[in-house]
PDB file of C-alpha atoms in Angstrom:
ATOM      1  CA  PRO A   6     126.658 156.235  34.091  1.00 86.00           C
ATOM      2  CA  GLU A   7     130.027 157.961  34.491  1.00 92.00           C
ATOM      3  CA  VAL A   8     129.514 159.840  31.216  1.00 95.00           C
ATOM      4  CA  ARG A   9     126.170 161.130  32.542  1.00 94.00           C
ATOM      5  CA  ALA A  10     127.765 162.006  35.881  1.00 96.00           C
ATOM      6  CA  GLN A  11     130.593 163.964  34.263  1.00 95.00           C
ATOM      7  CA  SER A  12     128.168 165.678  31.888  1.00 95.00           C
ATOM      8  CA  ALA A  13     126.050 166.815  34.852  1.00 96.00           C
ATOM      9  CA  LYS A  14     129.174 168.018  36.620  1.00 96.00           C
ATOM     10  CA  VAL A  15     130.441 170.053  33.653  1.00 96.00           C
ATOM     11  CA  LEU A  16     127.026 171.551  32.843  1.00 95.00           C
ATOM     12  CA  GLY A  17     126.455 172.517  36.456  1.00 94.00           C
ATOM     13  CA  ASN A  18     129.892 174.006  36.970  1.00 95.00           C
ATOM     14  CA  ALA A  19     129.504 176.023  33.758  1.00 94.00           C
ATOM     15  CA  ARG A  20     125.978 177.041  34.803  1.00 94.00           C
ATOM     16  CA  ILE A  21     124.486 176.213  31.418  1.00 95.00           C
ATOM     17  CA  GLU A  22     120.857 177.355  31.700  1.00 94.00           C
ATOM     18  CA  GLU A  23     119.741 175.177  28.794  1.00 94.00           C
ATOM     19  CA  ALA A  24     120.741 172.107  30.814  1.00 94.00           C
ATOM     20  CA  TYR A  25     118.265 172.798  33.629  1.00 95.00           C
ATOM     21  CA  GLU A  26     115.518 170.374  32.534  1.00 95.00           C
ATOM     22  CA  SER A  27     118.043 167.635  31.790  1.00 95.00           C
ATOM     23  CA  LEU A  28     119.628 168.027  35.227  1.00 96.00           C
ATOM     24  CA  ILE A  29     116.203 167.833  36.869  1.00 96.00           C
ATOM     25  CA  ARG A  30     115.571 164.528  35.075  1.00 95.00           C
ATOM     26  CA  LEU A  31     118.956 163.213  36.193  1.00 96.00           C
ATOM     27  CA  LEU A  32     117.873 163.637  39.828  1.00 96.00           C
ATOM     28  CA  GLN A  33     115.931 160.396  39.240  1.00 95.00           C
ATOM     29  CA  ASP A  34     118.829 158.532  37.620  1.00 94.00           C
ATOM     30  CA  PRO A  35     119.352 154.986  38.959  1.00 94.00           C
ATOM     31  CA  HIS A  36     123.027 155.687  39.698  1.00 94.00           C
ATOM     32  CA  PRO A  37     123.746 157.730  42.856  1.00 94.00           C
ATOM     33  CA  ARG A  38     126.884 159.352  41.385  1.00 95.00           C
ATOM     34  CA  VAL A  39     124.774 160.824  38.568  1.00 96.00           C
ATOM     35  CA  ARG A  40     122.190 162.101  41.057  1.00 96.00           C
ATOM     36  CA  PHE A  41     125.002 163.605  43.144  1.00 96.00           C
ATOM     37  CA  PHE A  42     126.340 165.804  40.331  1.00 96.00           C
ATOM     38  CA  ALA A  43     122.833 166.561  39.044  1.00 97.00           C
ATOM     39  CA  ALA A  44     121.797 167.913  42.464  1.00 97.00           C
ATOM     40  CA  LEU A  45     124.899 170.108  42.679  1.00 97.00           C
ATOM     41  CA  GLY A  46     124.301 171.365  39.152  1.00 97.00           C
ATOM     42  CA  VAL A  47     120.647 172.171  39.821  1.00 97.00           C
ATOM     43  CA  GLY A  48     121.645 174.086  42.938  1.00 96.00           C
ATOM     44  CA  LYS A  49     124.244 176.124  41.057  1.00 96.00           C
ATOM     45  CA  LEU A  50     121.667 177.167  38.455  1.00 96.00           C
ATOM     46  CA  GLY A  51     119.650 178.723  41.291  1.00 94.00           C
ATOM     47  CA  HIS A  52     116.062 178.101  40.149  1.00 95.00           C
ATOM     48  CA  GLN A  53     114.051 178.000  43.372  1.00 95.00           C
ATOM     49  CA  GLU A  54     111.335 175.878  41.759  1.00 95.00           C
ATOM     50  CA  ALA A  55     113.925 173.082  41.818  1.00 96.00           C
ATOM     51  CA  THR A  56     113.608 172.857  45.602  1.00 96.00           C
ATOM     52  CA  GLU A  57     110.843 170.238  45.504  1.00 96.00           C
ATOM     53  CA  PRO A  58     112.711 167.923  43.054  1.00 96.00           C
ATOM     54  CA  ILE A  59     115.702 168.113  45.406  1.00 97.00           C
ATOM     55  CA  PHE A  60     113.456 167.166  48.334  1.00 97.00           C
ATOM     56  CA  GLN A  61     112.123 164.239  46.315  1.00 96.00           C
ATOM     57  CA  MET A  62     115.647 163.020  45.586  1.00 96.00           C
ATOM     58  CA  LEU A  63     116.368 163.158  49.319  1.00 96.00           C
ATOM     59  CA  ARG A  64     113.181 161.230  50.159  1.00 94.00           C
ATOM     60  CA  GLU A  65     114.246 158.465  47.804  1.00 92.00           C
ATOM     61  CA  ASN A  66     117.745 158.237  49.302  1.00 90.00           C
ATOM     62  CA  ALA A  67     116.778 154.930  50.890  1.00 82.00           C
ATOM     63  CA  GLU A  68     120.370 153.937  51.644  1.00 80.00           C
ATOM     64  CA  ASP A  69     120.961 157.237  53.477  1.00 86.00           C
ATOM     65  CA  ASP A  70     123.946 157.865  51.212  1.00 92.00           C
ATOM     66  CA  PRO A  71     125.852 160.722  52.923  1.00 94.00           C
ATOM     67  CA  PHE A  72     127.187 161.982  49.582  1.00 95.00           C
ATOM     68  CA  LEU A  73     123.681 162.350  48.168  1.00 96.00           C
ATOM     69  CA  ARG A  74     122.558 164.065  51.355  1.00 96.00           C
ATOM     70  CA  HIS A  75     125.473 166.489  51.096  1.00 96.00           C
ATOM     71  CA  ALA A  76     124.637 167.252  47.465  1.00 97.00           C
ATOM     72  CA  GLY A  77     121.011 167.861  48.431  1.00 97.00           C
ATOM     73  CA  VAL A  78     122.025 170.119  51.314  1.00 97.00           C
ATOM     74  CA  MET A  79     124.325 172.214  49.132  1.00 97.00           C
ATOM     75  CA  ALA A  80     121.618 172.522  46.469  1.00 97.00           C
ATOM     76  CA  LEU A  81     119.139 173.749  49.108  1.00 97.00           C
ATOM     77  CA  VAL A  82     121.699 176.262  50.369  1.00 97.00           C
ATOM     78  CA  TRP A  83     122.328 177.655  46.893  1.00 97.00           C
ATOM     79  CA  LEU A  84     118.613 177.742  46.057  1.00 96.00           C
ATOM     80  CA  ASN A  85     118.023 179.561  49.379  1.00 95.00           C
ATOM     81  CA  ASP A  86     114.227 179.241  49.382  1.00 96.00           C
ATOM     82  CA  ILE A  87     113.592 180.000  53.054  1.00 95.00           C
ATOM     83  CA  ASN A  88     109.812 179.519  52.865  1.00 96.00           C
ATOM     84  CA  ALA A  89     110.269 176.073  51.349  1.00 96.00           C
ATOM     85  CA  LEU A  90     112.826 175.153  54.012  1.00 96.00           C
ATOM     86  CA  VAL A  91     110.516 176.228  56.834  1.00 96.00           C
ATOM     87  CA  ALA A  92     107.681 174.179  55.322  1.00 96.00           C
ATOM     88  CA  ALA A  93     110.003 171.174  54.899  1.00 96.00           C
ATOM     89  CA  ALA A  94     110.772 171.228  58.624  1.00 95.00           C
ATOM     90  CA  LYS A  95     107.428 169.418  59.005  1.00 94.00           C
ATOM     91  CA  ASP A  96     107.974 166.994  56.137  1.00 95.00           C
ATOM     92  CA  GLY A  97     107.123 163.373  56.856  1.00 93.00           C
ATOM     93  CA  SER A  98     110.555 162.174  55.739  1.00 95.00           C
ATOM     94  CA  PRO A  99     113.358 162.339  58.327  1.00 95.00           C
ATOM     95  CA  ARG A 100     115.833 162.491  55.417  1.00 95.00           C
ATOM     96  CA  VAL A 101     114.228 165.684  54.117  1.00 96.00           C
ATOM     97  CA  ARG A 102     114.084 167.194  57.587  1.00 96.00           C
ATOM     98  CA  MET A 103     117.751 166.422  58.268  1.00 96.00           C
ATOM     99  CA  ALA A 104     118.858 167.968  54.970  1.00 96.00           C
ATOM    100  CA  THR A 105     116.660 170.989  55.685  1.00 97.00           C
ATOM    101  CA  LEU A 106     118.208 171.384  59.131  1.00 97.00           C
ATOM    102  CA  LEU A 107     121.747 171.171  57.729  1.00 96.00           C
ATOM    103  CA  ALA A 108     120.905 173.712  55.024  1.00 97.00           C
ATOM    104  CA  MET A 109     119.499 176.090  57.643  1.00 96.00           C
ATOM    105  CA  ARG A 110     122.683 175.638  59.642  1.00 96.00           C
ATOM    106  CA  ARG A 111     124.840 176.597  56.657  1.00 96.00           C
ATOM    107  CA  LEU A 112     122.579 179.598  56.041  1.00 96.00           C
ATOM    108  CA  ASN A 113     122.827 180.545  59.739  1.00 94.00           C
ATOM    109  CA  ARG A 114     119.030 180.650  60.040  1.00 94.00           C
ATOM    110  CA  PRO A 115     117.544 180.778  63.556  1.00 92.00           C
ATOM    111  CA  GLU A 116     114.608 178.681  62.305  1.00 94.00           C
ATOM    112  CA  VAL A 117     116.894 175.695  62.916  1.00 95.00           C
ATOM    113  CA  ALA A 118     115.490 175.824  66.475  1.00 94.00           C
ATOM    114  CA  MET A 119     112.271 174.293  65.101  1.00 94.00           C
ATOM    115  CA  PHE A 120     114.044 170.932  65.145  1.00 96.00           C
ATOM    116  CA  LEU A 121     114.630 171.030  68.905  1.00 94.00           C
ATOM    117  CA  TYR A 122     111.163 169.471  69.202  1.00 92.00           C
ATOM    118  CA  ASP A 123     111.486 166.978  66.354  1.00 94.00           C
ATOM    119  CA  PRO A 124     110.432 163.375  67.150  1.00 93.00           C
ATOM    120  CA  GLU A 125     113.756 162.099  65.736  1.00 94.00           C
ATOM    121  CA  PRO A 126     116.466 162.301  68.456  1.00 93.00           C
ATOM    122  CA  SER A 127     119.195 162.695  65.835  1.00 94.00           C
ATOM    123  CA  LEU A 128     117.572 165.891  64.562  1.00 96.00           C
ATOM    124  CA  VAL A 129     117.241 167.292  68.085  1.00 95.00           C
ATOM    125  CA  LEU A 130     120.962 166.717  68.610  1.00 95.00           C
ATOM    126  CA  GLU A 131     121.872 168.248  65.243  1.00 96.00           C
ATOM    127  CA  SER A 132     119.724 171.287  66.015  1.00 96.00           C
ATOM    128  CA  ALA A 133     121.397 171.735  69.402  1.00 95.00           C
ATOM    129  CA  ARG A 134     124.792 171.463  67.715  1.00 95.00           C
ATOM    130  CA  ALA A 135     123.862 174.064  65.131  1.00 95.00           C
ATOM    131  CA  ILE A 136     122.635 176.547  67.741  1.00 94.00           C
ATOM    132  CA  TYR A 137     125.424 176.162  70.267  1.00 93.00           C
ATOM    133  CA  ASP A 138     128.441 175.192  68.181  1.00 92.00           C
ATOM    134  CA  LEU A 139     128.193 177.826  65.419  1.00 89.00           C
ATOM    135  CA  PRO A 140     126.956 179.677  67.541  1.00 89.00           C
ATOM    136  CA  MET A 141     123.472 181.135  66.923  1.00 91.00           C
ATOM    137  CA  ALA A 142     123.097 183.273  70.029  1.00 89.00           C
ATOM    138  CA  SER A 143     119.642 184.436  68.920  1.00 89.00           C
ATOM    139  CA  ALA A 144     118.353 180.876  69.426  1.00 91.00           C
ATOM    140  CA  TYR A 145     120.025 180.251  72.811  1.00 90.00           C
ATOM    141  CA  SER A 146     116.794 180.969  74.692  1.00 88.00           C
ATOM    142  CA  GLN A 147     114.931 178.282  72.715  1.00 90.00           C
ATOM    143  CA  LEU A 148     117.716 175.789  73.342  1.00 91.00           C
ATOM    144  CA  ALA A 149     117.695 176.642  77.047  1.00 87.00           C
ATOM    145  CA  THR A 150     113.980 175.796  77.365  1.00 85.00           C
ATOM    146  CA  LEU A 151     114.875 172.115  76.983  1.00 86.00           C
ATOM    147  CA  ILE A 152     116.377 172.221  80.483  1.00 80.00           C
ATOM    148  CA  SER A 153     113.068 171.076  81.954  1.00 74.00           C
ATOM    149  CA  LYS A 154     112.981 167.945  79.763  1.00 78.00           C
ATOM    150  CA  ASP A 155     113.949 164.616  81.248  1.00 75.00           C
ATOM    151  CA  ALA A 156     116.204 161.993  79.693  1.00 80.00           C
ATOM    152  CA  LEU A 157     117.921 164.231  77.185  1.00 83.00           C
ATOM    153  CA  PRO A 158     121.010 162.677  75.605  1.00 89.00           C
ATOM    154  CA  LEU A 159     124.198 163.937  77.234  1.00 88.00           C
ATOM    155  CA  PRO A 160     125.451 165.832  74.123  1.00 92.00           C
ATOM    156  CA  VAL A 161     122.142 167.729  73.996  1.00 92.00           C
ATOM    157  CA  MET A 162     121.965 168.397  77.736  1.00 87.00           C
ATOM    158  CA  ARG A 163     125.533 169.669  77.776  1.00 87.00           C
ATOM    159  CA  ARG A 164     124.639 172.309  75.180  1.00 91.00           C
ATOM    160  CA  VAL A 165     121.356 173.157  76.942  1.00 87.00           C
ATOM    161  CA  LEU A 166     123.208 173.809  80.199  1.00 83.00           C
ATOM    162  CA  HIS A 167     125.872 175.935  78.545  1.00 84.00           C
ATOM    163  CA  ALA A 168     123.263 177.958  76.646  1.00 87.00           C
ATOM    164  CA  SER A 169     121.409 178.610  79.917  1.00 81.00           C
ATOM    165  CA  PHE A 170     124.656 179.704  81.539  1.00 80.00           C
ATOM    166  CA  ARG A 171     125.554 182.032  78.680  1.00 83.00           C
ATOM    167  CA  LEU A 172     122.151 183.716  78.701  1.00 81.00           C
ATOM    168  CA  GLY A 173     123.019 184.925  82.196  1.00 74.00           C
ATOM    169  CA  ASN A 174     119.580 185.974  83.445  1.00 70.00           C
ATOM    170  CA  LEU A 175     117.602 185.044  86.553  1.00 63.00           C
ATOM    171  CA  GLU A 176     115.152 182.722  84.813  1.00 65.00           C
ATOM    172  CA  ASN A 177     117.908 180.594  83.379  1.00 61.00           C
ATOM    173  CA  ALA A 178     119.811 180.639  86.648  1.00 65.00           C
ATOM    174  CA  LEU A 179     116.711 179.220  88.347  1.00 64.00           C
ATOM    175  CA  GLY A 180     116.444 176.551  85.686  1.00 62.00           C
ATOM    176  CA  LEU A 181     120.079 175.591  86.192  1.00 62.00           C
ATOM    177  CA  ALA A 182     119.630 175.498  89.953  1.00 62.00           C
ATOM    178  CA  ALA A 183     116.534 173.309  89.698  1.00 63.00           C
ATOM    179  CA  ARG A 184     118.295 170.863  87.388  1.00 60.00           C
ATOM    180  CA  LYS A 185     121.356 170.711  89.631  1.00 58.00           C
ATOM    181  CA  LEU A 186     119.390 170.265  92.862  1.00 54.00           C
ATOM    182  CA  GLY A 187     116.816 167.928  91.382  1.00 60.00           C
ATOM    183  CA  VAL A 188     113.838 169.984  92.567  1.00 59.00           C
ATOM    184  CA  ASP A 189     110.562 170.522  90.734  1.00 62.00           C
ATOM    185  CA  VAL A 190     109.340 173.636  92.587  1.00 65.00           C
ATOM    186  CA  ILE A 191     111.192 176.808  93.548  1.00 62.00           C
ATOM    187  CA  ASN A 192     109.542 179.284  95.937  1.00 67.00           C
ATOM    188  CA  THR A 193     110.817 182.832  95.648  1.00 66.00           C
ATOM    189  CA  PHE A 194     110.265 186.042  97.621  1.00 65.00           C
ATOM    190  CA  SER A 195     108.792 188.975  95.711  1.00 63.00           C
ATOM    191  CA  GLY A 196     111.140 191.500  97.291  1.00 69.00           C
ATOM    192  CA  CYS A 197     110.791 195.273  97.289  1.00 79.00           C
ATOM    193  CA  PRO A 198     111.959 197.417  94.356  1.00 82.00           C
ATOM    194  CA  GLY A 199     113.700 200.749  94.566  1.00 82.00           C
ATOM    195  CA  ASP A 200     112.142 204.021  93.489  1.00 82.00           C
ATOM    196  CA  HIS A 201     113.568 204.215  89.950  1.00 81.00           C
ATOM    197  CA  ALA A 202     115.236 202.006  87.371  1.00 81.00           C
ATOM    198  CA  ALA A 203     118.783 202.699  88.553  1.00 82.00           C
ATOM    199  CA  ALA A 204     118.022 202.385  92.279  1.00 81.00           C
ATOM    200  CA  ARG A 205     120.420 200.231  94.321  1.00 81.00           C
ATOM    201  CA  GLN A 206     118.358 200.152  97.542  1.00 81.00           C
ATOM    202  CA  PRO A 207     114.722 199.159  98.231  1.00 80.00           C
ATOM    203  CA  ASN A 208     112.168 201.867  98.974  1.00 81.00           C
ATOM    204  CA  TRP A 209     109.121 200.723 100.938  1.00 80.00           C
ATOM    205  CA  VAL A 210     106.487 203.436 100.583  1.00 83.00           C
ATOM    206  CA  THR A 211     104.060 203.388 103.533  1.00 84.00           C
ATOM    207  CA  CYS A 212     101.925 206.508 103.025  1.00 84.00           C
ATOM    208  CA  ALA A 213     100.171 208.346 100.198  1.00 80.00           C
ATOM    209  CA  TRP A 214     101.453 211.863 100.873  1.00 85.00           C
ATOM    210  CA  PRO A 215     103.232 213.830  99.519  1.00 86.00           C
ATOM    211  CA  PRO A 216     102.080 213.023  95.938  1.00 85.00           C
ATOM    212  CA  GLU A 217     105.602 212.027  94.904  1.00 87.00           C
ATOM    213  CA  TYR A 218     105.124 208.879  96.976  1.00 86.00           C
ATOM    214  CA  LEU A 219     102.173 207.864  94.793  1.00 89.00           C
ATOM    215  CA  GLU A 220     104.368 208.316  91.726  1.00 88.00           C
ATOM    216  CA  ILE A 221     106.928 205.978  93.287  1.00 88.00           C
ATOM    217  CA  LEU A 222     104.224 203.404  94.047  1.00 87.00           C
ATOM    218  CA  ASP A 223     102.944 203.624  90.481  1.00 88.00           C
ATOM    219  CA  TRP A 224     106.453 203.022  89.111  1.00 86.00           C
ATOM    220  CA  GLN A 225     107.123 200.159  91.534  1.00 85.00           C
ATOM    221  CA  TRP A 226     103.938 198.269  90.729  1.00 84.00           C
ATOM    222  CA  ASN A 227     103.103 199.064  87.113  1.00 87.00           C
ATOM    223  CA  ARG A 228     106.581 199.372  85.657  1.00 85.00           C
ATOM    224  CA  SER A 229     108.632 197.063  87.855  1.00 85.00           C
ATOM    225  CA  VAL A 230     106.926 194.427  90.010  1.00 83.00           C
ATOM    226  CA  ILE A 231     103.909 193.451  87.876  1.00 85.00           C
ATOM    227  CA  PRO A 232     105.840 193.184  84.558  1.00 86.00           C
ATOM    228  CA  TYR A 233     108.570 191.187  86.312  1.00 83.00           C
ATOM    229  CA  TRP A 234     106.183 188.641  87.820  1.00 81.00           C
ATOM    230  CA  ARG A 235     104.150 188.322  84.644  1.00 85.00           C
ATOM    231  CA  LYS A 236     107.336 187.390  82.816  1.00 82.00           C
ATOM    232  CA  THR A 237     108.326 184.994  85.607  1.00 77.00           C
ATOM    233  CA  VAL A 238     104.895 183.299  85.572  1.00 79.00           C
ATOM    234  CA  GLU A 239     105.151 182.841  81.792  1.00 81.00           C
ATOM    235  CA  PHE A 240     108.567 181.248  82.285  1.00 71.00           C
ATOM    236  CA  ALA A 241     107.239 178.939  85.013  1.00 71.00           C
ATOM    237  CA  ARG A 242     104.279 177.828  82.881  1.00 74.00           C
ATOM    238  CA  ALA A 243     106.593 177.093  79.955  1.00 72.00           C
ATOM    239  CA  HIS A 244     108.651 174.816  82.196  1.00 60.00           C
ATOM    240  CA  GLU A 245     105.925 172.887  83.997  1.00 60.00           C
TER     241      GLU A 245
END
């Protein structure tokens, strides 16, 4: 087996195209060290059609060998088939999903947020780590939505809270306040907007003349108040 392992290593490192089919076959070798170097070699050759054989090797990693998982992850990174990775996020094998998540993390892909809702707690934690620890600021808002979930593991909740804090907007401040106070319902006052986007004081229009007042009312309702409360209602429904 060591001769096969070293052969796979040399052929992969040298990127010998003629070795592609042989390396694919070695992904099914009975010895994990051979499969390890075969997976790395396949990844280095860069044929995206090799993505599914790599997934199959990961599915059959019954002992959850971390070295084989690493080789599979690196192969997926080098193959860089984003469509296949997104599809694999729903694969029935937790081993495939974990390797997919780790590959997305190395590729800095925001699709890693898909795993925040995975049924496997370990994948939820790994997804939260990827988003917050790298960081992937573009996925902070998806991480922050978990704030309404109960019984999150402490390492996940810690990252959810920090993501909410870093987003720095009203919706996330309300979510933080609700979590801290232990309340399920927050009643808010609609308030009164100003008369333009940069206004610092409210402007309560009480009559329809002169016509400039109607323009202010139109701006207040159609460009300020209604869009704001529509967004707030969407946020509230998402966190019921």
